[in-house]
Amino acid sequence: MLRRLYEWTMAKAAHPHAEWWLALFAFLEASFFPIPPHPLLGLMCLAEPKKAVRFAAIATIASVMGGMLGYAIGYGLYDTVGTQLLAALGLAESFPKAACYLREYGAEIIMLKGATPIPFKLLTITAGFIQMPLVPFILASVVSRSISFMIVGVLFRLFGAPIKRFIDKYLGLVTIGFVLLVVGGFLAVTMLGGGESAETKAKCELVAPLNPA
């Protein structure tokens, strides 16, 4: 199923309305879509490198807008929609820890972790659930998504063909590596910010009951 979904996504890179597909994937991925838009973005940048910045900007804007949908799900529909989404995506166990760290660090976590392999959808839904202030959430999302997509655009501009071949051949390993990086990202959260206290770490590891702030 993962392979078919991946191949279907890749086919959209050659579509006449590829930019609209990119925007749609980036929007949906920020709230519930399982396949990140980076491969599609990379192929589009590889095909038209002069438009790489444009493509990255489209992905960034659409992802931030999709993040607002994820925020809305966490804010008002967590019990009916959010829990089912997180369970379907295999993120239910990560949610309590994400909520704890977001409560402690707010926008800082969005900026740092939104630019890493930790699923952005986990952060957006969680931010809505804890009722994080909307303006800092949006600004932090713009920063993290800009970093994420610009990096992909540059990498594919320089090494696009080898990266494409590797993903085509080792999609399963790439997926496993992605999951491992998600787990490792939570473990490395203090190293990125340099300011996590032992008290905060202990509290989030224990995972307090989740109630909206």
PDB file of C-alpha atoms in Angstrom:
ATOM      1  CA  MET A   1       0.000   0.000   0.000  1.00  0.00           C
ATOM      2  CA  LEU A   2       2.810   2.393   0.913  1.00  0.00           C
ATOM      3  CA  ARG A   3       4.537   1.705  -2.406  1.00  0.00           C
ATOM      4  CA  ARG A   4       1.349   2.347  -4.403  1.00  0.00           C
ATOM      5  CA  LEU A   5       0.678   5.571  -2.522  1.00  0.00           C
ATOM      6  CA  TYR A   6       4.253   6.695  -3.102  1.00  0.00           C
ATOM      7  CA  GLU A   7       4.112   5.930  -6.838  1.00  0.00           C
ATOM      8  CA  TRP A   8       0.760   7.718  -7.122  1.00  0.00           C
ATOM      9  CA  THR A   9       2.310  10.761  -5.436  1.00  0.00           C
ATOM     10  CA  MET A  10       5.316  10.702  -7.740  1.00  0.00           C
ATOM     11  CA  ALA A  11       3.072  10.600 -10.814  1.00  0.00           C
ATOM     12  CA  LYS A  12       1.735  14.007  -9.838  1.00  0.00           C
ATOM     13  CA  ALA A  13       5.162  15.579 -10.419  1.00  0.00           C
ATOM     14  CA  ALA A  14       4.592  15.315 -14.178  1.00  0.00           C
ATOM     15  CA  HIS A  15       1.008  16.537 -14.003  1.00  0.00           C
ATOM     16  CA  PRO A  16       0.197  19.824 -15.800  1.00  0.00           C
ATOM     17  CA  HIS A  17      -1.069  21.160 -12.484  1.00  0.00           C
ATOM     18  CA  ALA A  18       1.870  19.883 -10.438  1.00  0.00           C
ATOM     19  CA  GLU A  19       2.046  23.067  -8.349  1.00  0.00           C
ATOM     20  CA  TRP A  20      -1.552  22.581  -7.235  1.00  0.00           C
ATOM     21  CA  TRP A  21      -0.832  18.946  -6.347  1.00  0.00           C
ATOM     22  CA  LEU A  22       2.205  20.068  -4.353  1.00  0.00           C
ATOM     23  CA  ALA A  23       0.111  22.604  -2.466  1.00  0.00           C
ATOM     24  CA  LEU A  24      -2.574  19.998  -1.794  1.00  0.00           C
ATOM     25  CA  PHE A  25      -0.117  17.390  -0.500  1.00  0.00           C
ATOM     26  CA  ALA A  26       1.678  19.942   1.692  1.00  0.00           C
ATOM     27  CA  PHE A  27      -1.655  21.129   3.095  1.00  0.00           C
ATOM     28  CA  LEU A  28      -2.960  17.644   3.853  1.00  0.00           C
ATOM     29  CA  GLU A  29       0.333  16.319   5.232  1.00  0.00           C
ATOM     30  CA  ALA A  30       0.361  19.004   7.906  1.00  0.00           C
ATOM     31  CA  SER A  31      -2.818  17.571   9.395  1.00  0.00           C
ATOM     32  CA  PHE A  32      -3.280  13.921   8.414  1.00  0.00           C
ATOM     33  CA  PHE A  33      -1.752  12.766   5.078  1.00  0.00           C
ATOM     34  CA  PRO A  34       0.879  10.011   5.694  1.00  0.00           C
ATOM     35  CA  ILE A  35       3.227  10.796   2.764  1.00  0.00           C
ATOM     36  CA  PRO A  36       5.357  13.968   3.078  1.00  0.00           C
ATOM     37  CA  PRO A  37       5.410  16.349   0.092  1.00  0.00           C
ATOM     38  CA  HIS A  38       9.223  16.448  -0.010  1.00  0.00           C
ATOM     39  CA  PRO A  39       9.666  13.777  -2.757  1.00  0.00           C
ATOM     40  CA  LEU A  40       7.188  15.581  -5.005  1.00  0.00           C
ATOM     41  CA  LEU A  41       8.862  18.900  -4.238  1.00  0.00           C
ATOM     42  CA  GLY A  42      12.254  17.379  -5.022  1.00  0.00           C
ATOM     43  CA  LEU A  43      11.195  16.036  -8.405  1.00  0.00           C
ATOM     44  CA  MET A  44       9.640  19.338  -9.357  1.00  0.00           C
ATOM     45  CA  CYS A  45      12.810  21.177  -8.346  1.00  0.00           C
ATOM     46  CA  LEU A  46      14.882  18.678 -10.302  1.00  0.00           C
ATOM     47  CA  ALA A  47      12.751  19.172 -13.416  1.00  0.00           C
ATOM     48  CA  GLU A  48      12.785  22.983 -13.168  1.00  0.00           C
ATOM     49  CA  PRO A  49      15.630  24.091 -10.851  1.00  0.00           C
ATOM     50  CA  LYS A  50      15.074  27.772 -11.647  1.00  0.00           C
ATOM     51  CA  LYS A  51      11.673  27.504  -9.967  1.00  0.00           C
ATOM     52  CA  ALA A  52      12.965  25.742  -6.829  1.00  0.00           C
ATOM     53  CA  VAL A  53      12.386  28.761  -4.601  1.00  0.00           C
ATOM     54  CA  ARG A  54       8.864  29.182  -5.979  1.00  0.00           C
ATOM     55  CA  PHE A  55       8.063  25.505  -5.367  1.00  0.00           C
ATOM     56  CA  ALA A  56       9.477  25.655  -1.823  1.00  0.00           C
ATOM     57  CA  ALA A  57       7.415  28.780  -1.109  1.00  0.00           C
ATOM     58  CA  ILE A  58       4.239  27.067  -2.341  1.00  0.00           C
ATOM     59  CA  ALA A  59       4.913  24.065  -0.129  1.00  0.00           C
ATOM     60  CA  THR A  60       5.667  26.301   2.855  1.00  0.00           C
ATOM     61  CA  ILE A  61       2.508  28.405   2.564  1.00  0.00           C
ATOM     62  CA  ALA A  62       0.283  25.375   1.977  1.00  0.00           C
ATOM     63  CA  SER A  63       1.852  23.462   4.864  1.00  0.00           C
ATOM     64  CA  VAL A  64       1.324  26.349   7.278  1.00  0.00           C
ATOM     65  CA  MET A  65      -2.316  26.559   6.184  1.00  0.00           C
ATOM     66  CA  GLY A  66      -2.656  22.807   6.650  1.00  0.00           C
ATOM     67  CA  GLY A  67      -1.072  23.216  10.057  1.00  0.00           C
ATOM     68  CA  MET A  68      -3.898  25.558  10.973  1.00  0.00           C
ATOM     69  CA  LEU A  69      -6.344  22.798  10.040  1.00  0.00           C
ATOM     70  CA  GLY A  70      -4.423  20.416  12.292  1.00  0.00           C
ATOM     71  CA  TYR A  71      -4.557  23.057  15.025  1.00  0.00           C
ATOM     72  CA  ALA A  72      -8.335  23.344  14.578  1.00  0.00           C
ATOM     73  CA  ILE A  73      -8.697  19.558  14.833  1.00  0.00           C
ATOM     74  CA  GLY A  74      -6.746  19.493  18.070  1.00  0.00           C
ATOM     75  CA  TYR A  75      -8.558  22.523  19.441  1.00  0.00           C
ATOM     76  CA  GLY A  76     -12.151  21.581  18.768  1.00  0.00           C
ATOM     77  CA  LEU A  77     -12.315  18.045  17.412  1.00  0.00           C
ATOM     78  CA  TYR A  78      -9.704  16.119  19.345  1.00  0.00           C
ATOM     79  CA  ASP A  79     -12.089  13.694  21.032  1.00  0.00           C
ATOM     80  CA  THR A  80     -13.996  12.884  17.839  1.00  0.00           C
ATOM     81  CA  VAL A  81     -11.398  13.255  15.064  1.00  0.00           C
ATOM     82  CA  GLY A  82      -7.966  13.890  16.567  1.00  0.00           C
ATOM     83  CA  THR A  83      -7.709  10.655  18.531  1.00  0.00           C
ATOM     84  CA  GLN A  84      -8.651   8.571  15.492  1.00  0.00           C
ATOM     85  CA  LEU A  85      -6.167  10.390  13.262  1.00  0.00           C
ATOM     86  CA  LEU A  86      -3.291   9.955  15.686  1.00  0.00           C
ATOM     87  CA  ALA A  87      -4.121   6.285  16.174  1.00  0.00           C
ATOM     88  CA  ALA A  88      -4.301   5.676  12.423  1.00  0.00           C
ATOM     89  CA  LEU A  89      -0.943   7.400  11.929  1.00  0.00           C
ATOM     90  CA  GLY A  90       0.709   5.506  14.793  1.00  0.00           C
ATOM     91  CA  LEU A  91       1.282   8.707  16.780  1.00  0.00           C
ATOM     92  CA  ALA A  92      -1.049   8.143  19.719  1.00  0.00           C
ATOM     93  CA  GLU A  93       1.740   7.123  22.094  1.00  0.00           C
ATOM     94  CA  SER A  94       3.855  10.151  21.125  1.00  0.00           C
ATOM     95  CA  PHE A  95       1.017  12.614  21.702  1.00  0.00           C
ATOM     96  CA  PRO A  96       1.205  12.942  25.532  1.00  0.00           C
ATOM     97  CA  LYS A  97       4.944  13.682  25.455  1.00  0.00           C
ATOM     98  CA  ALA A  98       4.487  16.182  22.622  1.00  0.00           C
ATOM     99  CA  ALA A  99       1.785  17.960  24.621  1.00  0.00           C
ATOM    100  CA  CYS A 100       4.049  18.142  27.651  1.00  0.00           C
ATOM    101  CA  TYR A 101       6.964  19.654  25.748  1.00  0.00           C
ATOM    102  CA  LEU A 102       4.716  22.098  23.897  1.00  0.00           C
ATOM    103  CA  ARG A 103       3.262  23.291  27.180  1.00  0.00           C
ATOM    104  CA  GLU A 104       6.761  23.889  28.514  1.00  0.00           C
ATOM    105  CA  TYR A 105       8.423  25.455  25.463  1.00  0.00           C
ATOM    106  CA  GLY A 106       5.639  26.545  23.094  1.00  0.00           C
ATOM    107  CA  ALA A 107       6.781  28.143  19.825  1.00  0.00           C
ATOM    108  CA  GLU A 108      10.379  27.090  20.395  1.00  0.00           C
ATOM    109  CA  ILE A 109       9.436  23.431  19.974  1.00  0.00           C
ATOM    110  CA  ILE A 110       7.454  24.196  16.808  1.00  0.00           C
ATOM    111  CA  MET A 111      10.447  25.984  15.269  1.00  0.00           C
ATOM    112  CA  LEU A 112      13.002  23.371  16.281  1.00  0.00           C
ATOM    113  CA  LYS A 113      11.021  20.182  15.815  1.00  0.00           C
ATOM    114  CA  GLY A 114       8.909  21.292  12.891  1.00  0.00           C
ATOM    115  CA  ALA A 115      12.121  21.388  10.865  1.00  0.00           C
ATOM    116  CA  THR A 116      13.021  17.803  11.810  1.00  0.00           C
ATOM    117  CA  PRO A 117      11.537  14.408  10.839  1.00  0.00           C
ATOM    118  CA  ILE A 118       9.072  14.538  13.751  1.00  0.00           C
ATOM    119  CA  PRO A 119       5.684  14.580  11.953  1.00  0.00           C
ATOM    120  CA  PHE A 120       4.463  18.153  11.664  1.00  0.00           C
ATOM    121  CA  LYS A 121       0.889  16.901  11.979  1.00  0.00           C
ATOM    122  CA  LEU A 122       1.664  15.658  15.497  1.00  0.00           C
ATOM    123  CA  LEU A 123       2.789  19.147  16.485  1.00  0.00           C
ATOM    124  CA  THR A 124      -0.144  20.947  14.867  1.00  0.00           C
ATOM    125  CA  ILE A 125      -2.836  18.746  16.409  1.00  0.00           C
ATOM    126  CA  THR A 126      -1.114  18.856  19.784  1.00  0.00           C
ATOM    127  CA  ALA A 127      -0.729  22.642  19.667  1.00  0.00           C
ATOM    128  CA  GLY A 128      -4.463  23.010  19.122  1.00  0.00           C
ATOM    129  CA  PHE A 129      -5.247  20.577  21.903  1.00  0.00           C
ATOM    130  CA  ILE A 130      -3.215  22.502  24.493  1.00  0.00           C
ATOM    131  CA  GLN A 131      -4.657  25.773  23.124  1.00  0.00           C
ATOM    132  CA  MET A 132      -1.306  27.279  22.237  1.00  0.00           C
ATOM    133  CA  PRO A 133      -1.672  30.975  21.243  1.00  0.00           C
ATOM    134  CA  LEU A 134      -2.431  31.067  17.519  1.00  0.00           C
ATOM    135  CA  VAL A 135      -0.100  33.876  16.392  1.00  0.00           C
ATOM    136  CA  PRO A 136       3.086  32.346  17.864  1.00  0.00           C
ATOM    137  CA  PHE A 137       2.005  28.992  16.437  1.00  0.00           C
ATOM    138  CA  ILE A 138       1.650  30.422  12.919  1.00  0.00           C
ATOM    139  CA  LEU A 139       4.939  32.358  13.063  1.00  0.00           C
ATOM    140  CA  ALA A 140       6.841  29.343  14.385  1.00  0.00           C
ATOM    141  CA  SER A 141       5.266  27.158  11.696  1.00  0.00           C
ATOM    142  CA  VAL A 142       6.403  29.562   8.971  1.00  0.00           C
ATOM    143  CA  VAL A 143       9.981  29.381  10.259  1.00  0.00           C
ATOM    144  CA  SER A 144      10.111  25.598  10.593  1.00  0.00           C
ATOM    145  CA  ARG A 145       8.385  24.825   7.312  1.00  0.00           C
ATOM    146  CA  SER A 146      10.552  27.325   5.412  1.00  0.00           C
ATOM    147  CA  ILE A 147      13.690  25.634   6.715  1.00  0.00           C
ATOM    148  CA  SER A 148      12.383  22.161   5.940  1.00  0.00           C
ATOM    149  CA  PHE A 149      11.306  22.803   2.356  1.00  0.00           C
ATOM    150  CA  MET A 150      14.203  25.066   1.411  1.00  0.00           C
ATOM    151  CA  ILE A 151      16.677  22.420   2.536  1.00  0.00           C
ATOM    152  CA  VAL A 152      14.916  19.783   0.443  1.00  0.00           C
ATOM    153  CA  GLY A 153      14.845  22.076  -2.565  1.00  0.00           C
ATOM    154  CA  VAL A 154      18.586  22.732  -2.360  1.00  0.00           C
ATOM    155  CA  LEU A 155      19.485  19.066  -1.810  1.00  0.00           C
ATOM    156  CA  PHE A 156      17.418  17.897  -4.744  1.00  0.00           C
ATOM    157  CA  ARG A 157      18.801  20.728  -6.866  1.00  0.00           C
ATOM    158  CA  LEU A 158      22.336  19.424  -6.223  1.00  0.00           C
ATOM    159  CA  PHE A 159      21.808  15.667  -5.823  1.00  0.00           C
ATOM    160  CA  GLY A 160      18.298  15.053  -7.127  1.00  0.00           C
ATOM    161  CA  ALA A 161      18.822  12.024  -9.363  1.00  0.00           C
ATOM    162  CA  PRO A 162      20.769   9.869  -6.846  1.00  0.00           C
ATOM    163  CA  ILE A 163      18.294  10.696  -4.075  1.00  0.00           C
ATOM    164  CA  LYS A 164      15.334   9.784  -6.308  1.00  0.00           C
ATOM    165  CA  ARG A 165      16.905   6.430  -7.237  1.00  0.00           C
ATOM    166  CA  PHE A 166      17.637   5.634  -3.591  1.00  0.00           C
ATOM    167  CA  ILE A 167      14.059   6.341  -2.485  1.00  0.00           C
ATOM    168  CA  ASP A 168      12.655   4.281  -5.352  1.00  0.00           C
ATOM    169  CA  LYS A 169      14.782   1.272  -4.396  1.00  0.00           C
ATOM    170  CA  TYR A 170      14.730   1.502  -0.612  1.00  0.00           C
ATOM    171  CA  LEU A 171      11.346   3.001   0.251  1.00  0.00           C
ATOM    172  CA  GLY A 172      10.804   0.533   3.097  1.00  0.00           C
ATOM    173  CA  LEU A 173      14.159   1.351   4.697  1.00  0.00           C
ATOM    174  CA  VAL A 174      13.510   5.061   4.255  1.00  0.00           C
ATOM    175  CA  THR A 175      10.186   4.677   6.069  1.00  0.00           C
ATOM    176  CA  ILE A 176      11.775   2.728   8.937  1.00  0.00           C
ATOM    177  CA  GLY A 177      14.530   5.312   9.202  1.00  0.00           C
ATOM    178  CA  PHE A 178      11.911   8.064   9.309  1.00  0.00           C
ATOM    179  CA  VAL A 179      10.168   6.403  12.254  1.00  0.00           C
ATOM    180  CA  LEU A 180      13.467   5.947  14.095  1.00  0.00           C
ATOM    181  CA  LEU A 181      14.299   9.599  13.566  1.00  0.00           C
ATOM    182  CA  VAL A 182      10.917  10.575  14.997  1.00  0.00           C
ATOM    183  CA  VAL A 183      11.678   8.674  18.199  1.00  0.00           C
ATOM    184  CA  GLY A 184      15.223  10.011  18.308  1.00  0.00           C
ATOM    185  CA  GLY A 185      13.965  13.533  17.820  1.00  0.00           C
ATOM    186  CA  PHE A 186      12.057  13.423  21.077  1.00  0.00           C
ATOM    187  CA  LEU A 187      15.120  12.103  22.879  1.00  0.00           C
ATOM    188  CA  ALA A 188      17.271  14.900  21.437  1.00  0.00           C
ATOM    189  CA  VAL A 189      14.907  17.784  22.181  1.00  0.00           C
ATOM    190  CA  THR A 190      17.142  19.267  24.888  1.00  0.00           C
ATOM    191  CA  MET A 191      20.239  19.254  22.704  1.00  0.00           C
ATOM    192  CA  LEU A 192      18.533  21.354  20.041  1.00  0.00           C
ATOM    193  CA  GLY A 193      17.346  24.054  22.381  1.00  0.00           C
ATOM    194  CA  GLY A 194      19.990  23.671  25.040  1.00  0.00           C
ATOM    195  CA  GLY A 195      17.564  24.781  27.719  1.00  0.00           C
ATOM    196  CA  GLU A 196      15.529  21.842  28.886  1.00  0.00           C
ATOM    197  CA  SER A 197      15.754  21.338  32.609  1.00  0.00           C
ATOM    198  CA  ALA A 198      16.028  17.968  34.305  1.00  0.00           C
ATOM    199  CA  GLU A 199      12.724  18.741  36.012  1.00  0.00           C
ATOM    200  CA  THR A 200      10.964  19.322  32.683  1.00  0.00           C
ATOM    201  CA  LYS A 201      12.440  16.187  31.186  1.00  0.00           C
ATOM    202  CA  ALA A 202      11.361  14.088  34.141  1.00  0.00           C
ATOM    203  CA  LYS A 203       7.850  15.522  34.051  1.00  0.00           C
ATOM    204  CA  CYS A 204       7.402  14.910  30.324  1.00  0.00           C
ATOM    205  CA  GLU A 205       8.831  11.419  30.515  1.00  0.00           C
ATOM    206  CA  LEU A 206       6.245  10.568  33.169  1.00  0.00           C
ATOM    207  CA  VAL A 207       3.509  12.115  30.983  1.00  0.00           C
ATOM    208  CA  ALA A 208       0.936  13.955  33.068  1.00  0.00           C
ATOM    209  CA  PRO A 209      -2.792  13.561  32.341  1.00  0.00           C
ATOM    210  CA  LEU A 210      -3.776  15.435  29.197  1.00  0.00           C
ATOM    211  CA  ASN A 211      -6.316  18.167  29.780  1.00  0.00           C
ATOM    212  CA  PRO A 212      -6.583  21.354  27.723  1.00  0.00           C
ATOM    213  CA  ALA A 213      -4.540  24.158  29.293  1.00  0.00           C
TER     214      ALA A 213
END
